[in-house]
Amino acid sequence: AQSVSQHNHHVILSEAASLELGCNYSYGGTVNLFWYVQYPGQHLQLLLKYFSGDPLVKGIKGFEAEFIKSKFSFNLRKPSVQWSDTAEYFCAVTALLTGANNLFFGTGTRLTVIP
Amino acid sequence: EPEVTQTPSHQVTQMGQEVILRCVPISNHLYFYWYRQILGQKVEFLVSFYNNEISEKSEIFDDQFSVERPDGSNFTLKIRSTKLEDSAMYFCASGGDRTYNEQFFGPGTRLTVL
């Protein structure tokens, strides 16, 4: 069965620090990969997605993620975080060959940015 | 910008009671989903719905759960006899394209079972 691992449960950074959140998935076939963000009190919003092509994808608000197929990873990065980036970040995967298109989520990483 | 809406935002119910959670997906979307998130845990898939029938469901989605699209706009999740462990945030999502599978989430309904 597919699974998604996010190893960092809570990350605390100062403003302007660089961010990298890890995401690994287990599935041998073709996948679509997503990062969702949930700001306090708000719903899940799509940050960025990877379907095919360039493994380095850019999303909203200066975020990017790199798909490394050999490592089954899709880590999220931002060179300089802001206080407004404080939120919960979820990595998610869909496994295309199963025929289903439901999302499998990681447990989430809470990011706290200190002004 | 179109968005998915959900009502109510918070539902409190007694164990054993039936609840219906409502969702209005984005109007031109064809694929509909329910997910739940128990406090402190990951978001889990419950069910997907396409062409007026369930296309996938997880092992969580047992006989106590059902979904319906009673008209052209609403998509509901019914829990027939709620249990304490059903307390969670329930998210509805909709998507317009199976291949690319970008799903848009609603704000969620917090269900509290007492």
mmCIF file of C-alpha atoms in Angstrom:
data_model
loop_
_atom_site.group_PDB
_atom_site.id
_atom_site.type_symbol
_atom_site.label_atom_id
_atom_site.label_comp_id
_atom_site.label_asym_id
_atom_site.label_seq_id
_atom_site.Cartn_x
_atom_site.Cartn_y
_atom_site.Cartn_z
ATOM 1 C CA ALA A 1 0.000 0.000 0.000
ATOM 2 C CA GLN A 2 1.068 3.538 -0.616
ATOM 3 C CA SER A 3 2.387 5.567 2.278
ATOM 4 C CA VAL A 4 3.877 8.986 2.771
ATOM 5 C CA SER A 5 6.407 9.900 5.438
ATOM 6 C CA GLN A 6 7.148 13.337 6.760
ATOM 7 C CA HIS A 7 9.918 12.990 9.268
ATOM 8 C CA ASN A 8 9.789 16.464 10.756
ATOM 9 C CA HIS A 9 6.806 16.934 13.030
ATOM 10 C CA HIS A 10 7.569 20.466 14.131
ATOM 11 C CA VAL A 11 10.108 22.848 12.668
ATOM 12 C CA ILE A 12 10.902 26.194 14.248
ATOM 13 C CA LEU A 13 12.795 28.776 12.231
ATOM 14 C CA SER A 14 13.634 32.435 12.448
ATOM 15 C CA GLU A 15 12.514 34.749 9.675
ATOM 16 C CA ALA A 16 14.829 34.707 6.657
ATOM 17 C CA ALA A 17 16.094 31.228 7.438
ATOM 18 C CA SER A 18 15.993 28.616 4.712
ATOM 19 C CA LEU A 19 13.472 25.810 4.870
ATOM 20 C CA GLU A 20 13.535 22.231 3.737
ATOM 21 C CA LEU A 21 10.778 19.819 4.699
ATOM 22 C CA GLY A 22 11.269 16.182 3.909
ATOM 23 C CA CYS A 23 8.749 13.920 2.195
ATOM 24 C CA ASN A 24 9.249 10.320 1.184
ATOM 25 C CA TYR A 25 6.697 8.024 -0.345
ATOM 26 C CA SER A 26 6.518 4.324 -0.905
ATOM 27 C CA TYR A 27 5.142 3.258 -4.254
ATOM 28 C CA GLY A 28 7.004 1.798 -7.180
ATOM 29 C CA GLY A 29 4.843 3.112 -9.961
ATOM 30 C CA THR A 30 3.989 6.475 -11.429
ATOM 31 C CA VAL A 31 2.856 9.045 -8.928
ATOM 32 C CA ASN A 32 1.531 12.544 -8.781
ATOM 33 C CA LEU A 33 2.966 14.517 -5.877
ATOM 34 C CA PHE A 34 1.548 17.439 -3.980
ATOM 35 C CA TRP A 35 2.290 19.775 -1.138
ATOM 36 C CA TYR A 36 -0.663 21.299 0.668
ATOM 37 C CA VAL A 37 -0.543 24.025 3.289
ATOM 38 C CA GLN A 38 -3.017 24.679 6.064
ATOM 39 C CA TYR A 39 -2.740 28.093 7.676
ATOM 40 C CA PRO A 40 -4.159 28.435 11.183
ATOM 41 C CA GLY A 41 -7.925 28.260 11.042
ATOM 42 C CA GLN A 42 -8.024 27.805 7.308
ATOM 43 C CA HIS A 43 -8.537 24.906 4.934
ATOM 44 C CA LEU A 44 -6.019 22.917 2.942
ATOM 45 C CA GLN A 45 -4.610 24.835 0.002
ATOM 46 C CA LEU A 46 -2.479 23.506 -2.799
ATOM 47 C CA LEU A 47 1.056 24.842 -2.626
ATOM 48 C CA LEU A 48 2.528 23.032 -5.610
ATOM 49 C CA LYS A 49 2.269 19.813 -7.582
ATOM 50 C CA TYR A 50 4.332 17.506 -9.724
ATOM 51 C CA PHE A 51 2.871 15.424 -12.534
ATOM 52 C CA SER A 52 5.675 14.995 -15.039
ATOM 53 C CA GLY A 53 8.543 16.828 -16.718
ATOM 54 C CA ASP A 54 10.977 19.053 -14.848
ATOM 55 C CA PRO A 55 11.457 17.492 -11.419
ATOM 56 C CA LEU A 56 11.957 20.918 -9.868
ATOM 57 C CA VAL A 57 8.557 22.501 -9.492
ATOM 58 C CA LYS A 58 7.773 25.980 -8.329
ATOM 59 C CA GLY A 59 4.680 26.835 -6.392
ATOM 60 C CA ILE A 60 3.055 29.815 -4.812
ATOM 61 C CA LYS A 61 4.667 32.125 -2.282
ATOM 62 C CA GLY A 62 8.233 31.286 -3.267
ATOM 63 C CA PHE A 63 8.035 27.575 -2.462
ATOM 64 C CA GLU A 64 9.574 24.908 -4.617
ATOM 65 C CA ALA A 65 9.956 21.149 -4.439
ATOM 66 C CA GLU A 66 12.213 18.653 -6.106
ATOM 67 C CA PHE A 67 11.103 15.187 -7.147
ATOM 68 C CA ILE A 68 13.956 12.690 -6.868
ATOM 69 C CA LYS A 69 12.609 9.445 -8.208
ATOM 70 C CA SER A 70 15.571 7.340 -7.095
ATOM 71 C CA LYS A 71 15.064 8.485 -3.522
ATOM 72 C CA PHE A 72 11.252 8.422 -3.600
ATOM 73 C CA SER A 73 11.401 11.944 -2.260
ATOM 74 C CA PHE A 74 9.629 15.226 -2.862
ATOM 75 C CA ASN A 75 11.148 17.717 -0.443
ATOM 76 C CA LEU A 76 9.730 21.186 -0.050
ATOM 77 C CA ARG A 77 12.065 24.181 0.044
ATOM 78 C CA LYS A 78 11.964 27.905 0.486
ATOM 79 C CA PRO A 79 15.150 29.998 0.580
ATOM 80 C CA SER A 80 13.866 32.573 3.054
ATOM 81 C CA VAL A 81 10.816 32.031 5.239
ATOM 82 C CA GLN A 82 8.501 34.707 6.549
ATOM 83 C CA TRP A 83 6.391 34.847 9.676
ATOM 84 C CA SER A 84 3.323 34.391 7.455
ATOM 85 C CA ASP A 85 4.601 30.949 6.436
ATOM 86 C CA THR A 86 3.659 29.641 9.868
ATOM 87 C CA ALA A 87 1.318 26.769 9.028
ATOM 88 C CA GLU A 88 0.980 23.010 8.751
ATOM 89 C CA TYR A 89 2.442 21.486 5.596
ATOM 90 C CA PHE A 90 1.230 18.216 4.150
ATOM 91 C CA CYS A 91 2.842 16.112 1.480
ATOM 92 C CA ALA A 92 0.455 13.942 -0.540
ATOM 93 C CA VAL A 93 0.650 11.361 -3.290
ATOM 94 C CA THR A 94 -1.675 9.742 -5.752
ATOM 95 C CA ALA A 95 -0.636 6.442 -7.296
ATOM 96 C CA LEU A 96 -1.842 6.442 -10.856
ATOM 97 C CA LEU A 97 -1.629 2.791 -11.736
ATOM 98 C CA THR A 98 -3.937 1.683 -8.972
ATOM 99 C CA GLY A 99 -6.767 3.247 -10.892
ATOM 100 C CA ALA A 100 -7.771 5.266 -7.906
ATOM 101 C CA ASN A 101 -6.995 8.926 -7.591
ATOM 102 C CA ASN A 102 -7.413 9.515 -3.917
ATOM 103 C CA LEU A 103 -4.687 11.342 -2.059
ATOM 104 C CA PHE A 104 -2.459 9.687 0.503
ATOM 105 C CA PHE A 105 -1.237 12.241 3.001
ATOM 106 C CA GLY A 106 1.738 12.399 5.262
ATOM 107 C CA THR A 107 1.282 13.243 8.922
ATOM 108 C CA GLY A 108 2.146 16.867 8.316
ATOM 109 C CA THR A 109 4.891 19.165 9.496
ATOM 110 C CA ARG A 110 4.094 22.149 11.625
ATOM 111 C CA LEU A 111 6.244 25.127 10.743
ATOM 112 C CA THR A 112 6.604 27.950 13.228
ATOM 113 C CA VAL A 113 8.448 31.030 12.021
ATOM 114 C CA ILE A 114 9.669 33.358 14.726
ATOM 115 C CA PRO A 115 9.765 37.039 13.780
ATOM 116 C CA GLU B 1 -12.427 32.306 -7.392
ATOM 117 C CA PRO B 2 -14.707 29.285 -7.006
ATOM 118 C CA GLU B 3 -14.278 27.277 -3.854
ATOM 119 C CA VAL B 4 -15.626 24.255 -2.058
ATOM 120 C CA THR B 5 -17.949 25.061 0.824
ATOM 121 C CA GLN B 6 -18.989 22.879 3.735
ATOM 122 C CA THR B 7 -21.720 23.107 6.338
ATOM 123 C CA PRO B 8 -21.904 23.104 9.251
ATOM 124 C CA SER B 9 -18.491 24.259 10.380
ATOM 125 C CA HIS B 10 -18.939 22.462 13.685
ATOM 126 C CA GLN B 11 -21.369 19.677 14.562
ATOM 127 C CA VAL B 12 -21.825 18.285 18.042
ATOM 128 C CA THR B 13 -23.832 15.097 18.400
ATOM 129 C CA GLN B 14 -24.554 12.322 20.850
ATOM 130 C CA MET B 15 -23.146 8.874 20.301
ATOM 131 C CA GLY B 16 -25.526 6.762 18.247
ATOM 132 C CA GLN B 17 -27.104 9.692 16.454
ATOM 133 C CA GLU B 18 -27.061 10.169 12.714
ATOM 134 C CA VAL B 19 -25.261 13.131 11.200
ATOM 135 C CA ILE B 20 -25.175 14.511 7.692
ATOM 136 C CA LEU B 21 -22.273 16.639 6.613
ATOM 137 C CA ARG B 22 -22.824 18.793 3.586
ATOM 138 C CA CYS B 23 -20.533 19.980 0.862
ATOM 139 C CA VAL B 24 -20.983 22.095 -2.219
ATOM 140 C CA PRO B 25 -18.198 21.240 -4.657
ATOM 141 C CA ILE B 26 -16.907 23.552 -7.346
ATOM 142 C CA SER B 27 -19.631 23.656 -9.961
ATOM 143 C CA ASN B 28 -17.907 22.182 -13.019
ATOM 144 C CA HIS B 29 -16.034 19.478 -11.122
ATOM 145 C CA LEU B 30 -16.818 15.818 -11.652
ATOM 146 C CA TYR B 31 -14.880 14.049 -8.904
ATOM 147 C CA PHE B 32 -15.780 14.356 -5.262
ATOM 148 C CA TYR B 33 -14.042 13.153 -2.139
ATOM 149 C CA TRP B 34 -14.357 12.949 1.603
ATOM 150 C CA TYR B 35 -11.355 12.868 3.892
ATOM 151 C CA ARG B 36 -11.099 13.027 7.631
ATOM 152 C CA GLN B 37 -8.460 14.128 10.089
ATOM 153 C CA ILE B 38 -8.594 12.903 13.659
ATOM 154 C CA LEU B 39 -6.958 15.418 15.964
ATOM 155 C CA GLY B 40 -3.203 15.062 15.820
ATOM 156 C CA GLN B 41 -3.261 12.493 13.037
ATOM 157 C CA LYS B 42 -2.894 12.529 9.281
ATOM 158 C CA VAL B 43 -5.570 13.366 6.762
ATOM 159 C CA GLU B 44 -7.134 10.066 5.687
ATOM 160 C CA PHE B 45 -9.077 9.241 2.564
ATOM 161 C CA LEU B 46 -12.620 8.007 3.082
ATOM 162 C CA VAL B 47 -14.348 7.832 -0.281
ATOM 163 C CA SER B 48 -14.367 9.127 -3.818
ATOM 164 C CA PHE B 49 -17.427 9.623 -5.971
ATOM 165 C CA TYR B 50 -17.806 9.957 -9.698
ATOM 166 C CA ASN B 51 -20.699 9.661 -12.111
ATOM 167 C CA ASN B 52 -23.171 9.229 -9.269
ATOM 168 C CA GLU B 53 -21.461 6.285 -7.690
ATOM 169 C CA ILE B 54 -18.648 5.469 -5.325
ATOM 170 C CA SER B 55 -15.423 4.905 -7.247
ATOM 171 C CA GLU B 56 -13.111 4.130 -4.332
ATOM 172 C CA LYS B 57 -13.460 3.766 -0.605
ATOM 173 C CA SER B 58 -11.072 3.084 2.220
ATOM 174 C CA GLU B 59 -11.422 0.516 4.970
ATOM 175 C CA ILE B 60 -12.565 3.324 7.241
ATOM 176 C CA PHE B 61 -15.659 3.798 5.097
ATOM 177 C CA ASP B 62 -17.733 0.985 6.533
ATOM 178 C CA ASP B 63 -21.484 0.388 6.492
ATOM 179 C CA GLN B 64 -22.061 3.262 8.899
ATOM 180 C CA PHE B 65 -21.027 5.708 6.202
ATOM 181 C CA SER B 66 -22.788 6.669 3.010
ATOM 182 C CA VAL B 67 -22.474 9.416 0.443
ATOM 183 C CA GLU B 68 -24.976 10.979 -1.830
ATOM 184 C CA ARG B 69 -25.252 13.655 -4.434
ATOM 185 C CA PRO B 70 -28.943 14.401 -4.046
ATOM 186 C CA ASP B 71 -29.057 17.233 -6.551
ATOM 187 C CA GLY B 72 -26.718 18.970 -8.956
ATOM 188 C CA SER B 73 -24.819 20.855 -6.311
ATOM 189 C CA ASN B 74 -24.647 19.124 -2.926
ATOM 190 C CA PHE B 75 -22.474 16.195 -1.921
ATOM 191 C CA THR B 76 -23.257 14.718 1.483
ATOM 192 C CA LEU B 77 -21.607 12.347 3.906
ATOM 193 C CA LYS B 78 -23.927 10.529 6.297
ATOM 194 C CA ILE B 79 -22.815 8.693 9.392
ATOM 195 C CA ARG B 80 -25.683 6.502 10.497
ATOM 196 C CA SER B 81 -24.836 5.830 14.117
ATOM 197 C CA THR B 82 -21.963 7.927 15.328
ATOM 198 C CA LYS B 83 -19.264 6.582 17.594
ATOM 199 C CA LEU B 84 -16.857 8.469 19.809
ATOM 200 C CA GLU B 85 -14.027 7.633 17.437
ATOM 201 C CA ASP B 86 -15.827 9.389 14.585
ATOM 202 C CA SER B 87 -14.886 12.695 16.178
ATOM 203 C CA ALA B 88 -12.667 14.360 13.595
ATOM 204 C CA MET B 89 -12.411 17.105 11.032
ATOM 205 C CA TYR B 90 -14.126 16.042 7.827
ATOM 206 C CA PHE B 91 -12.934 17.582 4.597
ATOM 207 C CA CYS B 92 -14.746 17.538 1.308
ATOM 208 C CA ALA B 93 -12.751 17.960 -1.896
ATOM 209 C CA SER B 94 -13.578 18.162 -5.556
ATOM 210 C CA GLY B 95 -11.566 17.815 -8.718
ATOM 211 C CA GLY B 96 -12.212 18.407 -12.358
ATOM 212 C CA ASP B 97 -9.722 16.100 -13.966
ATOM 213 C CA ARG B 98 -8.778 12.542 -13.095
ATOM 214 C CA THR B 99 -5.433 12.573 -14.875
ATOM 215 C CA TYR B 100 -3.974 15.519 -13.067
ATOM 216 C CA ASN B 101 -6.018 15.024 -9.980
ATOM 217 C CA GLU B 102 -5.752 18.451 -8.466
ATOM 218 C CA GLN B 103 -8.206 18.403 -5.608
ATOM 219 C CA PHE B 104 -9.659 21.506 -4.020
ATOM 220 C CA PHE B 105 -10.557 21.242 -0.374
ATOM 221 C CA GLY B 106 -13.336 22.791 1.628
ATOM 222 C CA PRO B 107 -12.800 24.358 5.062
ATOM 223 C CA GLY B 108 -13.930 21.225 6.863
ATOM 224 C CA THR B 109 -16.607 20.291 9.375
ATOM 225 C CA ARG B 110 -15.460 19.569 12.890
ATOM 226 C CA LEU B 111 -17.556 16.680 14.205
ATOM 227 C CA THR B 112 -17.619 16.124 17.946
ATOM 228 C CA VAL B 113 -19.321 12.980 19.206
ATOM 229 C CA LEU B 114 -20.154 12.999 22.914
#
